Amino acid sequence: MVGLLDATKGEIIIDNEDISKIDSSIIGISPQDLVLWDYLTCKENLKIIGKMYEVPNDILNKRVDEILELVKLNDKKDTIISKLSGGMKRRMNIAMATIHDPGIIVLDEPSEGLDPQSRRVLWDYIIYLKNQGKTIILTTHLMDEADILSDRIAIIDHGKLLKLDTLENLKKSIGEGDTVEIELDYNYSMDNILTSLKKK
């Protein structure tokens, strides 16, 4: 989708141009697998990838500090990657994808396996990028993630696009679903609990 491999079918058009004719540096990619140099620090990882994209030194140094602050890793800037937790590595993966300030960012299941706190930090950064006017293409199996982060949702099955619409319209087309109500007798339940505790 980002033009690294030739398409077997279909086409990708960005601003009315085929992707093969577009400068690939306008796209940032954060794959599901971590792509980090384990024995370099967070800061060194970002500087190397920034230099690969030919970001000028003065801009790069400023951007490294800004991004580490945004992904809540500023206190880990001089820590080598192998010493980071899984959640921190996942945040670094997205930081690497955005160091060159791309207009389009592709995120492949960015919060897979994260604890709630790390996921929240990641979501906040994605929302920040969105508010900066970036186009974000996010793949996820997490419905709450799609709900919170997406303007439009595409449902794809075996490579076929089944639906593409806003969240509200998709919910309307599926319907309200079933509601199950359960009523408990609070006093009865508490009596049973107290009686069993007294017996012990």
Tab-separated table of C-alpha atoms in Angstrom, residues 3-198:
chain	number	residue	atom	x	y	z
A	3	GLY	CA	4.655	1.514	-2.644
A	4	LEU	CA	7.522	-0.605	-1.319
A	5	LEU	CA	6.326	-3.596	-3.354
A	6	ASP	CA	4.648	-3.680	-6.751
A	7	ALA	CA	0.897	-4.170	-6.491
A	8	THR	CA	-0.501	-7.469	-7.778
A	9	LYS	CA	-3.881	-5.805	-8.233
A	10	GLY	CA	-5.526	-2.403	-7.822
A	11	GLU	CA	-3.905	1.005	-7.473
A	12	ILE	CA	-3.003	3.578	-4.848
A	13	ILE	CA	-3.685	7.215	-5.717
A	14	ILE	CA	-2.504	10.142	-3.584
A	15	ASP	CA	-3.512	13.647	-4.687
A	16	ASN	CA	-4.453	12.284	-8.136
A	17	GLU	CA	-0.995	10.742	-8.594
A	18	ASP	CA	-0.071	7.050	-8.660
A	19	ILE	CA	1.990	6.109	-5.617
A	20	SER	CA	4.919	5.080	-7.834
A	21	LYS	CA	5.337	8.748	-8.872
A	22	ILE	CA	5.227	10.169	-5.348
A	23	ASP	CA	8.146	10.882	-3.009
A	24	SER	CA	7.920	8.063	-0.450
A	25	SER	CA	9.081	10.360	2.354
A	26	ILE	CA	5.551	11.781	2.612
A	27	ILE	CA	4.561	8.445	4.185
A	28	GLY	CA	5.523	7.135	7.625
A	29	ILE	CA	5.099	3.451	8.424
A	30	SER	CA	4.797	1.772	11.819
A	31	PRO	CA	4.582	-1.980	11.188
A	32	GLN	CA	3.086	-4.443	13.653
A	33	ASP	CA	6.540	-5.937	14.257
A	34	LEU	CA	8.930	-3.661	16.101
A	35	VAL	CA	11.618	-2.099	13.901
A	36	LEU	CA	14.155	-0.735	16.373
A	37	TRP	CA	17.898	-0.989	16.968
A	38	ASP	CA	18.047	-2.751	20.337
A	39	TYR	CA	21.512	-1.574	21.389
A	40	LEU	CA	21.051	2.083	20.577
A	41	THR	CA	19.283	4.604	22.816
A	42	CYS	CA	15.861	6.061	22.046
A	43	LYS	CA	17.496	9.310	20.976
A	44	GLU	CA	20.025	7.524	18.739
A	45	ASN	CA	17.292	5.461	17.051
A	46	LEU	CA	15.345	8.604	16.171
A	47	LYS	CA	18.443	10.475	14.971
A	48	ILE	CA	19.515	7.662	12.649
A	49	ILE	CA	16.091	7.320	11.031
A	50	GLY	CA	15.848	11.123	10.780
A	51	LYS	CA	19.203	11.247	8.957
A	52	MET	CA	18.004	8.503	6.594
A	53	TYR	CA	15.139	10.841	5.664
A	54	GLU	CA	17.635	13.729	5.362
A	55	VAL	CA	16.025	15.852	8.062
A	56	PRO	CA	18.395	18.831	8.697
A	57	ASN	CA	20.298	18.564	12.006
A	58	ASP	CA	18.798	21.637	13.693
A	59	ILE	CA	15.246	20.503	12.878
A	60	LEU	CA	16.028	16.874	13.748
A	61	ASN	CA	17.383	17.669	17.231
A	62	LYS	CA	14.296	19.713	18.057
A	63	ARG	CA	11.939	17.091	16.629
A	64	VAL	CA	13.593	14.236	18.572
A	65	ASP	CA	12.992	16.090	21.855
A	66	GLU	CA	9.400	16.993	20.916
A	67	ILE	CA	8.438	13.463	19.894
A	68	LEU	CA	10.023	11.828	22.950
A	69	GLU	CA	8.031	14.255	25.105
A	70	LEU	CA	4.786	13.484	23.232
A	71	VAL	CA	5.181	9.699	23.568
A	72	LYS	CA	6.192	10.104	27.245
A	73	LEU	CA	9.711	8.735	26.785
A	74	ASN	CA	11.738	11.875	27.495
A	75	ASP	CA	13.105	10.355	30.704
A	76	LYS	CA	14.227	7.298	28.674
A	77	LYS	CA	15.975	9.203	25.869
A	78	ASP	CA	19.415	7.856	26.855
A	79	THR	CA	18.184	4.318	27.642
A	80	ILE	CA	18.973	1.559	25.153
A	81	ILE	CA	15.932	0.008	23.487
A	82	SER	CA	16.529	-3.494	24.899
A	83	LYS	CA	15.969	-2.082	28.413
A	84	LEU	CA	12.504	-0.657	27.586
A	85	SER	CA	9.186	-2.335	28.373
A	86	GLY	CA	7.018	-3.679	25.544
A	87	GLY	CA	4.722	-0.664	25.731
A	88	MET	CA	7.634	1.766	25.516
A	89	LYS	CA	9.032	-0.068	22.485
A	90	ARG	CA	5.631	0.151	20.795
A	91	ARG	CA	5.595	3.920	21.395
A	92	MET	CA	9.123	4.179	19.988
A	93	ASN	CA	7.968	2.309	16.874
A	94	ILE	CA	5.447	5.074	16.147
A	95	ALA	CA	7.955	7.793	17.033
A	96	MET	CA	10.308	6.327	14.397
A	97	ALA	CA	7.512	6.438	11.801
A	98	THR	CA	6.859	10.137	12.408
A	99	ILE	CA	10.333	11.637	12.932
A	100	HIS	CA	10.463	13.019	9.360
A	101	ASP	CA	7.049	14.725	9.750
A	102	PRO	CA	5.181	12.739	7.061
A	103	GLY	CA	1.743	13.812	5.837
A	104	ILE	CA	0.453	10.215	5.728
A	105	ILE	CA	1.057	7.739	8.547
A	106	VAL	CA	0.273	4.018	8.265
A	107	LEU	CA	-0.100	2.243	11.628
A	108	ASP	CA	-0.482	-1.536	11.665
A	109	GLU	CA	-2.144	-2.622	14.929
A	110	PRO	CA	-0.143	-0.100	16.984
A	111	SER	CA	-1.614	-0.948	20.397
A	112	GLU	CA	-1.678	-4.743	20.087
A	113	GLY	CA	-0.905	-6.312	23.484
A	114	LEU	CA	-0.475	-3.015	25.338
A	115	ASP	CA	-1.546	-2.334	28.907
A	116	PRO	CA	-4.271	0.350	29.331
A	117	GLN	CA	-1.826	3.088	30.389
A	118	SER	CA	0.507	2.591	27.405
A	119	ARG	CA	-2.476	2.359	25.066
A	120	ARG	CA	-3.787	5.699	26.347
A	121	VAL	CA	-0.415	7.410	25.725
A	122	LEU	CA	-0.343	5.936	22.223
A	123	TRP	CA	-3.914	7.035	21.483
A	124	ASP	CA	-3.143	10.561	22.727
A	125	TYR	CA	-0.203	10.761	20.310
A	126	ILE	CA	-2.331	9.503	17.408
A	127	ILE	CA	-5.016	12.093	18.236
A	128	TYR	CA	-2.282	14.769	18.380
A	129	LEU	CA	-1.064	13.743	14.894
A	130	LYS	CA	-4.634	13.790	13.596
A	131	ASN	CA	-5.124	17.308	14.996
A	132	GLN	CA	-1.941	18.359	13.169
A	133	GLY	CA	-3.721	17.537	9.899
A	134	LYS	CA	-2.000	14.203	9.253
A	135	THR	CA	-3.798	11.458	7.338
A	136	ILE	CA	-3.648	8.319	9.468
A	137	ILE	CA	-4.429	4.858	8.145
A	138	LEU	CA	-4.848	2.539	11.108
A	139	THR	CA	-5.455	-1.201	11.056
A	140	THR	CA	-6.941	-2.669	14.217
A	141	HIS	CA	-9.071	-5.501	15.545
A	142	LEU	CA	-10.005	-3.435	18.614
A	143	MET	CA	-13.446	-1.902	18.230
A	144	ASP	CA	-12.929	0.665	21.011
A	145	GLU	CA	-9.742	1.833	19.290
A	146	ALA	CA	-11.541	2.257	15.969
A	147	ASP	CA	-14.392	4.032	17.774
A	148	ILE	CA	-12.133	6.557	19.523
A	149	LEU	CA	-9.578	7.268	16.784
A	150	SER	CA	-11.398	7.001	13.456
A	151	ASP	CA	-13.357	9.433	11.298
A	152	ARG	CA	-14.158	6.691	8.779
A	153	ILE	CA	-13.977	2.922	9.147
A	154	ALA	CA	-13.340	0.364	6.425
A	155	ILE	CA	-14.278	-3.256	7.090
A	156	ILE	CA	-12.082	-5.576	5.033
A	157	ASP	CA	-12.376	-9.360	4.806
A	158	HIS	CA	-9.907	-11.500	2.820
A	159	GLY	CA	-8.696	-8.402	0.967
A	160	LYS	CA	-12.194	-7.280	-0.061
A	161	LEU	CA	-13.656	-3.977	1.077
A	162	LEU	CA	-17.062	-4.760	2.585
A	163	LYS	CA	-17.985	-1.363	4.060
A	164	LEU	CA	-16.539	2.130	4.246
A	165	ASP	CA	-18.409	4.756	6.221
A	166	THR	CA	-18.476	6.894	9.345
A	167	LEU	CA	-18.838	5.098	12.653
A	168	GLU	CA	-22.320	6.551	13.168
A	169	ASN	CA	-23.565	5.303	9.788
A	170	LEU	CA	-22.059	1.861	10.325
A	171	LYS	CA	-23.789	1.580	13.709
A	172	LYS	CA	-27.108	2.611	12.130
A	173	SER	CA	-26.780	0.002	9.374
A	174	ILE	CA	-26.061	-2.774	11.884
A	175	GLY	CA	-28.890	-1.792	14.226
A	176	GLU	CA	-29.082	-1.283	17.939
A	177	GLY	CA	-28.504	-4.944	18.875
A	178	ASP	CA	-30.023	-6.741	21.855
A	179	THR	CA	-30.276	-5.462	25.398
A	180	VAL	CA	-30.140	-7.884	28.310
A	181	GLU	CA	-31.338	-6.682	31.710
A	182	ILE	CA	-30.512	-8.503	34.932
A	183	GLU	CA	-32.131	-7.553	38.219
A	184	LEU	CA	-30.568	-8.679	41.509
A	185	ASP	CA	-32.134	-8.715	44.953
A	186	TYR	CA	-29.450	-6.754	46.783
A	187	ASN	CA	-30.691	-7.531	50.318
A	188	TYR	CA	-30.984	-11.256	49.598
A	189	SER	CA	-27.484	-11.369	48.176
A	190	MET	CA	-25.959	-9.452	51.099
A	191	ASP	CA	-27.764	-11.680	53.655
A	192	ASN	CA	-26.326	-14.792	52.022
A	193	ILE	CA	-22.839	-13.296	52.000
A	194	LEU	CA	-23.029	-12.234	55.676
A	195	THR	CA	-24.406	-15.615	56.763
A	196	SER	CA	-21.635	-17.504	54.994
A	197	LEU	CA	-18.993	-15.180	56.526
A	198	LYS	CA	-20.402	-15.771	60.047
